[in-house]
Amino acid sequence: MRVMVFVKATPESEADVMPGSELLEAMGKYNEELVDAGIMQSGGGLKPSSQAKRVAFDGMARTVIDGPFAETKELVAGYAIWEVRDMDEAVAWVKRSPDPMFGESVIEIRPIFEMSDFAETMTPEAEAIHNRVRDKEEGR
């Protein structure tokens, strides 16, 4: 199963406080373990929401909203995509992580939808389109 791992933002990450060399080294070693174990497929850190934009949808209307965004605890400061056996394995790996922030922090794990999750409503036409997209992504 694939999961997305979210490192939640903190006031420090939103203030663009950069990690020290000790944390960079610890996180690098941890990420290397994940890659070597065949778990981590991709990942990275995100700049503060002050450098972000949101696009709000309402029917055909699109509104661009400039950051920063309120509610720091609801923002994401980093992410990874992992391939794991099950949620228990993902939790076990997250528990091994160095604290990714200064002090208290939260990491959220969310399962990623797979095409099989849509089997009841997937038409052959929609499946063909999604398969083409997947093939193009893999062939980058």
Coordinates of N, CA, C and O in Angstrom, one line a residue, residues 22-101:
E22 N 23.0 19.2 12.6 CA 22.7 17.9 13.3 C 21.4 17.3 12.8 O 21.4 16.1 12.6
L23 N 20.3 18.1 12.8 CA 19.1 17.5 12.3 C 19.1 17.1 10.8 O 18.6 16.1 10.4
L24 N 19.8 17.9 10.0 CA 19.9 17.6 8.6 C 20.6 16.2 8.4 O 20.2 15.4 7.6
E25 N 21.6 16.0 9.2 CA 22.4 14.7 9.1 C 21.5 13.6 9.6 O 21.4 12.5 9.0
A26 N 20.8 13.8 10.7 CA 19.9 12.7 11.3 C 18.8 12.4 10.3 O 18.5 11.2 10.1
M27 N 18.2 13.4 9.7 CA 17.1 13.2 8.8 C 17.6 12.5 7.5 O 17.0 11.6 6.9
G28 N 18.8 12.9 7.1 CA 19.4 12.3 5.9 C 19.7 10.8 6.1 O 19.4 10.0 5.2
K29 N 20.2 10.4 7.3 CA 20.5 9.0 7.6 C 19.1 8.2 7.6 O 19.1 7.1 7.1
Y30 N 18.1 8.8 8.3 CA 16.8 8.2 8.4 C 16.2 8.0 7.0 O 15.8 6.9 6.6
N31 N 16.3 9.0 6.1 CA 15.7 8.9 4.8 C 16.5 7.8 4.0 O 15.9 7.1 3.2
E32 N 17.8 7.8 4.2 CA 18.6 6.8 3.5 C 18.2 5.4 3.9 O 18.1 4.5 3.1
E33 N 17.9 5.2 5.2 CA 17.4 3.9 5.7 C 16.1 3.5 5.0 O 15.9 2.4 4.6
L34 N 15.2 4.5 4.9 CA 13.9 4.3 4.2 C 14.1 3.9 2.7 O 13.4 3.0 2.2
V35 N 15.0 4.6 2.0 CA 15.2 4.3 0.6 C 15.9 2.9 0.5 O 15.5 2.1 -0.3
D36 N 16.9 2.6 1.4 CA 17.5 1.3 1.3 C 16.6 0.2 1.6 O 16.7 -0.9 1.1
A37 N 15.6 0.4 2.4 CA 14.6 -0.6 2.7 C 13.5 -0.7 1.7 O 12.6 -1.6 1.8
G38 N 13.5 0.1 0.6 CA 12.5 0.1 -0.4 C 11.2 0.7 0.0 O 10.2 0.5 -0.7
I39 N 11.2 1.6 1.0 CA 10.0 2.2 1.5 C 9.7 3.5 0.9 O 8.7 3.8 0.3
M40 N 10.7 4.4 0.9 CA 10.5 5.8 0.4 C 10.7 5.9 -1.1 O 11.7 5.5 -1.6
Q41 N 9.6 6.4 -1.7 CA 9.6 6.6 -3.2 C 10.0 8.0 -3.5 O 10.7 8.3 -4.5
S42 N 9.6 9.0 -2.7 CA 10.0 10.4 -2.9 C 9.6 11.2 -1.7 O 8.9 10.7 -0.8
G43 N 10.2 12.4 -1.6 CA 9.9 13.2 -0.4 C 10.6 14.5 -0.5 O 11.5 14.7 -1.3
G44 N 10.3 15.4 0.4 CA 10.9 16.7 0.4 C 10.3 17.6 1.4 O 9.3 17.4 2.0
G45 N 11.0 18.7 1.7 CA 10.5 19.8 2.6 C 9.8 20.9 1.8 O 10.2 21.0 0.6
L46 N 9.0 21.6 2.4 CA 8.2 22.6 1.8 C 8.6 24.0 2.4 O 8.7 24.1 3.6
K47 N 8.7 25.0 1.6 CA 9.0 26.3 2.1 C 7.7 26.8 2.8 O 6.6 26.3 2.7
P48 N 7.9 27.9 3.6 CA 6.7 28.4 4.4 C 5.6 28.9 3.5 O 5.8 29.2 2.4
S49 N 4.4 28.9 4.1 CA 3.2 29.3 3.3 C 3.3 30.7 2.9 O 2.5 31.1 2.0
S50 N 4.1 31.5 3.5 CA 4.3 32.9 3.0 C 4.7 33.0 1.6 O 4.6 34.0 0.9
Q51 N 5.3 31.9 1.1 CA 5.8 31.8 -0.3 C 4.8 31.0 -1.2 O 5.1 30.6 -2.3
A52 N 3.6 30.6 -0.6 CA 2.7 29.8 -1.3 C 1.5 30.6 -1.8 O 1.3 31.7 -1.5
K53 N 0.7 29.9 -2.7 CA -0.5 30.4 -3.2 C -1.6 29.3 -3.1 O -1.2 28.1 -3.2
R54 N -2.8 29.7 -3.0 CA -3.9 28.7 -3.0 C -4.8 29.2 -4.2 O -5.0 30.4 -4.4
V55 N -5.5 28.2 -4.8 CA -6.5 28.5 -5.8 C -7.8 28.0 -5.3 O -7.9 26.8 -5.2
A56 N -8.7 28.9 -5.1 CA -10.1 28.5 -4.6 C -11.0 28.3 -5.8 O -11.0 29.1 -6.7
F57 N -11.8 27.2 -5.8 CA -12.7 26.9 -6.9 C -14.1 27.1 -6.4 O -14.5 26.7 -5.3
D58 N -14.9 27.7 -7.3 CA -16.4 27.8 -7.0 C -17.0 27.7 -8.4 O -17.1 28.7 -9.1
G59 N -17.4 26.5 -8.8 CA -17.9 26.3 -10.2 C -16.8 26.6 -11.2 O -15.7 26.1 -11.1
M60 N -17.1 27.6 -12.1 CA -16.1 28.0 -13.1 C -15.2 29.1 -12.6 O -14.2 29.4 -13.2
A61 N -15.5 29.7 -11.4 CA -14.6 30.8 -10.9 C -13.4 30.2 -10.2 O -13.4 29.2 -9.6
R62 N -12.3 30.9 -10.4 CA -11.0 30.6 -9.7 C -10.5 31.8 -9.1 O -10.4 32.9 -9.7
T63 N -10.1 31.7 -7.8 CA -9.6 32.9 -7.0 C -8.2 32.5 -6.5 O -8.1 31.4 -5.8
V64 N -7.2 33.3 -6.7 CA -5.9 33.0 -6.2 C -5.7 33.8 -4.9 O -6.1 34.9 -4.7
I65 N -5.3 33.0 -3.9 CA -5.1 33.5 -2.5 C -3.6 33.4 -2.2 O -3.0 32.4 -2.3
D66 N -3.0 34.6 -1.8 CA -1.6 34.6 -1.5 C -1.4 34.2 0.0 O -2.2 34.5 0.9
G67 N -0.3 33.4 0.3 CA 0.1 33.1 1.6 C 0.6 34.4 2.3 O 0.8 35.4 1.7
P68 N 0.9 34.3 3.6 CA 0.8 33.2 4.5 C -0.6 32.8 4.9 O -1.5 33.6 4.8
F69 N -0.7 31.6 5.3 CA -2.0 31.1 5.7 C -2.1 30.9 7.2 O -1.1 30.5 7.8
A70 N -3.3 31.1 7.8 CA -3.4 30.9 9.2 C -3.5 29.5 9.6 O -3.4 28.6 8.7
E71 N -3.6 29.2 10.9 CA -3.7 27.8 11.4 C -2.5 27.0 11.0 O -2.6 26.0 10.3
T72 N -1.3 27.4 11.6 CA -0.1 26.7 11.3 C -0.2 25.2 11.4 O 0.3 24.4 10.6
K73 N -0.9 24.8 12.5 CA -1.0 23.3 12.7 C -1.7 22.5 11.6 O -1.6 21.3 11.5
E74 N -2.4 23.2 10.7 CA -3.1 22.6 9.6 C -2.2 22.6 8.4 O -2.6 22.0 7.3
L75 N -1.1 23.2 8.4 CA -0.2 23.3 7.2 C 0.8 22.2 7.2 O 1.1 21.5 8.2
V76 N 1.4 21.9 6.0 CA 2.3 20.9 5.8 C 3.7 21.5 5.5 O 3.8 22.4 4.7
A77 N 4.7 21.0 6.2 CA 6.1 21.5 6.0 C 7.0 20.5 5.3 O 8.0 20.9 4.8
G78 N 6.5 19.3 5.2 CA 7.3 18.3 4.4 C 6.4 17.1 4.1 O 5.3 16.9 4.6
Y79 N 6.9 16.2 3.2 CA 6.1 15.1 2.7 C 7.0 14.0 2.3 O 8.2 14.2 1.9
A80 N 6.4 12.8 2.2 CA 7.1 11.7 1.6 C 6.0 10.7 1.1 O 4.9 10.6 1.6
I81 N 6.4 10.0 0.0 CA 5.5 8.9 -0.4 C 6.2 7.6 -0.2 O 7.4 7.4 -0.6
W82 N 5.5 6.7 0.5 CA 6.1 5.4 0.9 C 5.3 4.3 0.4 O 4.1 4.4 0.2
E83 N 6.0 3.2 0.2 CA 5.3 1.9 -0.2 C 5.6 1.0 1.0 O 6.7 0.7 1.3
V84 N 4.5 0.6 1.7 CA 4.6 -0.2 2.9 C 3.6 -1.4 2.8 O 2.7 -1.4 2.0
R85 N 3.8 -2.4 3.6 CA 2.9 -3.5 3.7 C 1.5 -3.1 4.2 O 0.5 -3.5 3.6
D86 N 1.5 -2.3 5.2 CA 0.2 -1.9 5.8 C 0.5 -0.6 6.7 O 1.6 -0.2 6.8
M87 N -0.6 -0.1 7.3 CA -0.4 1.1 8.1 C 0.4 0.8 9.3 O 1.2 1.7 9.8
D88 N 0.4 -0.4 9.9 CA 1.3 -0.7 11.0 C 2.7 -0.5 10.7 O 3.5 0.0 11.5
E89 N 3.2 -0.9 9.5 CA 4.5 -0.7 9.1 C 4.9 0.8 9.0 O 6.0 1.2 9.4
A90 N 3.9 1.5 8.4 CA 4.2 3.0 8.2 C 4.3 3.6 9.6 O 5.3 4.4 9.8
V91 N 3.5 3.3 10.6 CA 3.6 3.8 11.9 C 4.9 3.5 12.6 O 5.6 4.3 13.2
A92 N 5.3 2.2 12.4 CA 6.6 1.8 13.0 C 7.8 2.6 12.4 O 8.7 3.0 13.2
W93 N 7.8 2.9 11.1 CA 8.8 3.7 10.5 C 8.8 5.1 11.0 O 9.8 5.7 11.3
V94 N 7.6 5.7 11.1 CA 7.5 7.1 11.6 C 8.0 7.2 13.0 O 8.7 8.1 13.4
K95 N 7.7 6.2 13.9 CA 8.2 6.2 15.2 C 9.7 6.2 15.3 O 10.3 6.7 16.3
R96 N 10.4 5.7 14.3 CA 11.8 5.7 14.3 C 12.4 7.1 13.8 O 13.6 7.3 13.9
S97 N 11.6 8.0 13.3 CA 12.1 9.2 12.8 C 12.7 10.1 13.8 O 12.1 10.2 15.0
P98 N 13.7 10.9 13.5 CA 14.1 11.9 14.4 C 13.0 13.0 14.5 O 12.2 13.1 13.5
D99 N 12.9 13.7 15.5 CA 11.9 14.8 15.6 C 12.2 15.8 14.5 O 13.3 16.4 14.5
P100 N 11.3 15.9 13.5 CA 11.6 16.7 12.3 C 11.6 18.2 12.6 O 11.9 19.0 11.7
M101 N 11.1 18.6 13.7 CA 10.9 20.1 14.0 C 11.6 20.4 15.3 O 12.2 19.6 16.0

